[in-house]
Coordinates of C-alpha atoms in Angstrom, one line a residue:
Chain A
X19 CA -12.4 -5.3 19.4
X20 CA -12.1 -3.7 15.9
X21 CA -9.0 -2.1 14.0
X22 CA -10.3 0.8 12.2
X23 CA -8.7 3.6 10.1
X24 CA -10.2 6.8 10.7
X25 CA -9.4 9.8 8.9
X26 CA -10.7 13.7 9.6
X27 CA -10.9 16.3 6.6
X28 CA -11.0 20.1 6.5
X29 CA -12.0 21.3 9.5
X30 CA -12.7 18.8 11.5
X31 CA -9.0 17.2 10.8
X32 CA -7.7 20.9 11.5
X33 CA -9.3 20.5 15.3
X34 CA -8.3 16.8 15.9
X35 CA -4.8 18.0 14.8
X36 CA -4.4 14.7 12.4
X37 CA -5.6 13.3 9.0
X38 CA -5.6 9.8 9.8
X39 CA -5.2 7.1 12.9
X40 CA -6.0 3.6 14.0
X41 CA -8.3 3.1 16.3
X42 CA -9.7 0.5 18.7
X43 CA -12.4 0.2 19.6
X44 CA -15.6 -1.6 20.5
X45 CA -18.0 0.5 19.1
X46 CA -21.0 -1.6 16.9
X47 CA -21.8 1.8 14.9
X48 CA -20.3 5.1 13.8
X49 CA -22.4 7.0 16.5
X50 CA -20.9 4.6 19.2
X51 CA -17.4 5.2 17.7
X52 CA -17.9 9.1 18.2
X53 CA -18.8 8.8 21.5
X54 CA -15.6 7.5 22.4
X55 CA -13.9 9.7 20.5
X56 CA -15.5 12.5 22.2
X57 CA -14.4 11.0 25.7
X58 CA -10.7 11.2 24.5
X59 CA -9.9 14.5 24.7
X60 CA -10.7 18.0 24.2
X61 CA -9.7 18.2 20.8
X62 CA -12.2 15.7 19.5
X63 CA -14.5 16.5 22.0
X64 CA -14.7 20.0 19.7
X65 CA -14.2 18.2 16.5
X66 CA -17.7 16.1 17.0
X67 CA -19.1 19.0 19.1
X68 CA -22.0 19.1 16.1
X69 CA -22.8 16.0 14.5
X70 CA -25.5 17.9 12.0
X71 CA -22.5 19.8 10.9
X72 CA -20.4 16.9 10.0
X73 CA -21.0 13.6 7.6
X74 CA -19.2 10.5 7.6
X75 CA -18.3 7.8 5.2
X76 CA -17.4 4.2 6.0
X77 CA -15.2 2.2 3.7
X78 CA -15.9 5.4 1.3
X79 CA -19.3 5.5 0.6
X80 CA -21.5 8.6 2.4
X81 CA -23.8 7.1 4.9
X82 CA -24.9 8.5 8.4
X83 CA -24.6 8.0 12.2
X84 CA -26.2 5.1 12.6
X85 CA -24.2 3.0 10.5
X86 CA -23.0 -0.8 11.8
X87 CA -19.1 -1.1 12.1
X88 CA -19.0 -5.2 11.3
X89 CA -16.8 -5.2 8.7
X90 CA -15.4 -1.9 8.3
X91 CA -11.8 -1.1 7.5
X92 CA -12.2 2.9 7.2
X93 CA -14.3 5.5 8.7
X94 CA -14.3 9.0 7.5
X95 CA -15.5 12.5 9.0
X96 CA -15.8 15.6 7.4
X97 CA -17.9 18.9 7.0
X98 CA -20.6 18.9 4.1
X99 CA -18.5 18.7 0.5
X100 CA -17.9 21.8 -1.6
X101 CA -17.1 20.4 -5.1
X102 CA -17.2 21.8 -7.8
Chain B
X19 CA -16.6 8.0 -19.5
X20 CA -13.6 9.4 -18.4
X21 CA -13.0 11.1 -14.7
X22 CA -9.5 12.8 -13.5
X23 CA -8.7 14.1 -10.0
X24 CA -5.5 16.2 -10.4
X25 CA -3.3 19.1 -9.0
X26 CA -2.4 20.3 -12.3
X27 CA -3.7 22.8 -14.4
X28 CA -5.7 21.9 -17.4
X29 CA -6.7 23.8 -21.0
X30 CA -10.2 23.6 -20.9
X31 CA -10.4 24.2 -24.9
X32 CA -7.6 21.5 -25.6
X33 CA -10.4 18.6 -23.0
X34 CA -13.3 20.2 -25.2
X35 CA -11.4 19.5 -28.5
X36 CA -10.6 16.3 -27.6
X37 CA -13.6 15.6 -26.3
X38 CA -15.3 16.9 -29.1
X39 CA -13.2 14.6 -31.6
X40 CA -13.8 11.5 -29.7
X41 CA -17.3 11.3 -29.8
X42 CA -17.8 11.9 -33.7
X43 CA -21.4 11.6 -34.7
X44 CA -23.0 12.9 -31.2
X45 CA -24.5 15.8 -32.5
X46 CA -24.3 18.1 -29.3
X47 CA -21.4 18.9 -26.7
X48 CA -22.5 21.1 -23.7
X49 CA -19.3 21.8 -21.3
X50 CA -19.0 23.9 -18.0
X51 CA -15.8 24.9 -16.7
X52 CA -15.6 26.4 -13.0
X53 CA -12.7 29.4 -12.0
X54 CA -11.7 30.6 -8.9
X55 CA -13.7 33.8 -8.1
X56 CA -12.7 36.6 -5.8
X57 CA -15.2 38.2 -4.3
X58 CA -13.5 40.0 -1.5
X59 CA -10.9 41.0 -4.0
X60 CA -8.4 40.3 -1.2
X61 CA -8.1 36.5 -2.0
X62 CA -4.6 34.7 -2.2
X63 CA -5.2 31.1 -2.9
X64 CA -8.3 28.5 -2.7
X65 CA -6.6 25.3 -1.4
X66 CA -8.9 22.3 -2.1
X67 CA -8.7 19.3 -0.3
X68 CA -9.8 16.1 -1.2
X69 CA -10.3 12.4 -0.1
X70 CA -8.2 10.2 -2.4
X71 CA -10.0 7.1 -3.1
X72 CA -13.5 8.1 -2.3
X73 CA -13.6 11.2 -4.3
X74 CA -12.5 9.0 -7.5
X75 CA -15.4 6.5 -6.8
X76 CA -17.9 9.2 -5.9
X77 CA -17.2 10.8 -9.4
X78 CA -17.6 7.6 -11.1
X79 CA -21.1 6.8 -9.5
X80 CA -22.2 9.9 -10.2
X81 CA -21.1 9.7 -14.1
X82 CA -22.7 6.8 -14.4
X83 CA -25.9 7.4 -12.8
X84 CA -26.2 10.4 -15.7
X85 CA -25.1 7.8 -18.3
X86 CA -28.6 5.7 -16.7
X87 CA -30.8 8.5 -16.9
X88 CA -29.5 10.3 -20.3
X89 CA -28.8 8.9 -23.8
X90 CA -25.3 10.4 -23.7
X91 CA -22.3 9.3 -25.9
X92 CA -19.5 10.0 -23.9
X93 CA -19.0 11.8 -20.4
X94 CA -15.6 14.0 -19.1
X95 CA -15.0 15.4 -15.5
X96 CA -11.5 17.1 -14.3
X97 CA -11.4 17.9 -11.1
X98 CA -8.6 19.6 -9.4
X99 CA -6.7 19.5 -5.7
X100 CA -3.8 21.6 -4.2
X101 CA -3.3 25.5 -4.1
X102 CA -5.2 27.1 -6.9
X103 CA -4.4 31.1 -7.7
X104 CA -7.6 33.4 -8.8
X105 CA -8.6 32.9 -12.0
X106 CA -7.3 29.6 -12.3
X107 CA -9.7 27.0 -13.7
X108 CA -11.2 24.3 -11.0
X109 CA -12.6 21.5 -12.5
X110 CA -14.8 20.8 -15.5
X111 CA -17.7 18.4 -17.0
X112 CA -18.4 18.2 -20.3
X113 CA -21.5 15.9 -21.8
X114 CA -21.9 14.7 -25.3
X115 CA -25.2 13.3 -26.6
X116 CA -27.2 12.7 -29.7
X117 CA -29.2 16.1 -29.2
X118 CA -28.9 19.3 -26.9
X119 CA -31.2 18.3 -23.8
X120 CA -29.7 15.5 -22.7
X121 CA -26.1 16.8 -22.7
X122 CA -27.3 20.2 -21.2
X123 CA -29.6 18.1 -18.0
X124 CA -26.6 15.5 -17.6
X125 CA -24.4 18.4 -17.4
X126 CA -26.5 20.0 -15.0
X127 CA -27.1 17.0 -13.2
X128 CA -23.5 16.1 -12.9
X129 CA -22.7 19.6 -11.6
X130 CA -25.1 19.9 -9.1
X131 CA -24.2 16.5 -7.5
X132 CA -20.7 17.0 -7.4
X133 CA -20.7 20.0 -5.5
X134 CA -22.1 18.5 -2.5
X135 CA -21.9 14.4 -3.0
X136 CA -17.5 14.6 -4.5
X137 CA -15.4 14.7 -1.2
X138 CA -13.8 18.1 -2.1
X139 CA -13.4 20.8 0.3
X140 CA -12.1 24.8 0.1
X141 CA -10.2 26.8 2.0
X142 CA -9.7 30.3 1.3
X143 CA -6.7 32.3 1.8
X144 CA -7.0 35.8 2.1
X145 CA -5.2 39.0 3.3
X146 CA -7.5 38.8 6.2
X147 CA -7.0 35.3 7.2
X148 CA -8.1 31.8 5.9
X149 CA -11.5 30.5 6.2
X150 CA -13.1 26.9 4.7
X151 CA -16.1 27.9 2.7
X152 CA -19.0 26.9 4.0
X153 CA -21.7 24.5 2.4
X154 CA -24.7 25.9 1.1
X155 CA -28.4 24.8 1.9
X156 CA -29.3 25.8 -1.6
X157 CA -26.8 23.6 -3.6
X158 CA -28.8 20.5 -1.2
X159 CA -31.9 22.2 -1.9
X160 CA -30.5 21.2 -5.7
X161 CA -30.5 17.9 -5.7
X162 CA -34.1 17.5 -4.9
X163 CA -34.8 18.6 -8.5
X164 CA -33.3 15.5 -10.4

């Protein structure tokens, strides 16, 4: 079992209804993680309805799906950035 | 190299002066500031969000890759968060180098990566509701050049 931080932006913290939360959870990746996640509740089942519309960052650094958990401290999702 | 995240406003030509005087001897300064643009002409507020933390590191990495692949003296990005009003400057990058190519492709370089590799995000407010604005292919498509 893992302590993680995750937090939701824009959107996709809009439909979870939160910006941030600790999580536990024995998920080995980021994909695992949003499964359960998913199985919560509605609300994240919407949220992560559409992974190609969302990207994620562990320990703040933009990576994808597949990414391993060992070690992590923060996961982040989000839509596509609009900087600039 | 020097990167700010803020909610404040900035003067774009007060950053450019100062920039400008810093880096004495470069020869070429190429700056781009963005505004808040109303298309709809209905538009209240853009309300950027950002991720504090990541978006600072992001910025850096990206500055410093264009410090690795130009010959650039010095290198400044402001980039705001909060409610911004119409007209109302977002953020800006400005490159100085020993000639113009290198400041103008850094600048370029640096623009087209923050907009979709800097955790920022915009909502719109409007008269007719509020609405994130959407990410488009074409500023991905933009990377691919560099």
């Amino acid at each position: 079992m893992r302590v993680i931080d995750v937090l939701y932006f824009a959107w996709v913290r809009e439909r979870v209804g939160l910006p941030k939360e600790r999580v536990e959870t024995e998920a080995e990746t980021v994909a695992q993680l949003v499964e359960e996640l998913r199985g919560r509740e509605e609300r994240y089942a919407l949220a992560f309805s559409d992974l190609s519309a969302l990207r994620v960052a562990v320990d703040q650094e933009l990576t994808d799906f597949d990414a391993p958990l060992a070690g992590a401290r923060e996961v982040a999702f989000f839509p596509p950035m609009t900087g600039g | 190299m020097e990167i700010r995240v803020q909610s404040e406003t900035f003067l774009p030509g007060e950053e450019l002066d100062a920039f400008t005087a810093r880096v004495d001897g470069a020869g070429a300064v190429v700056s781009f500031t963005g505004i808040v643009r109303d298309d709809s002409g209905a538009l209240a507020e853009m309300v950027i969000e950002h991720y504090p933390g990541m978006t600072e590191r992001a910025l850096e990495k990206i500055a410093a890759e264009a410090c690795e692949r130009w010959s650039l003296a010095d290198v400044l990005v402001i980039h705001r968060f909060g409610p911004l009003a119409p007209n109302e400057q977002i953020m800006m990058v400005a490159t100085a180098s020993r000639h113009r190519k290198d400041a103008f492709d850094a600048a370029e370089f640096l623009m087209d990566y923050l907009k979709s590799r800097a955790p920022f995000w915009k909502k719109e407010r409007s008269r007719n509701g509020e609405s994130w604005v959407a990410a488009k292919d074409s500023d991905e498509d933009a990377l691919t050049r560099w």
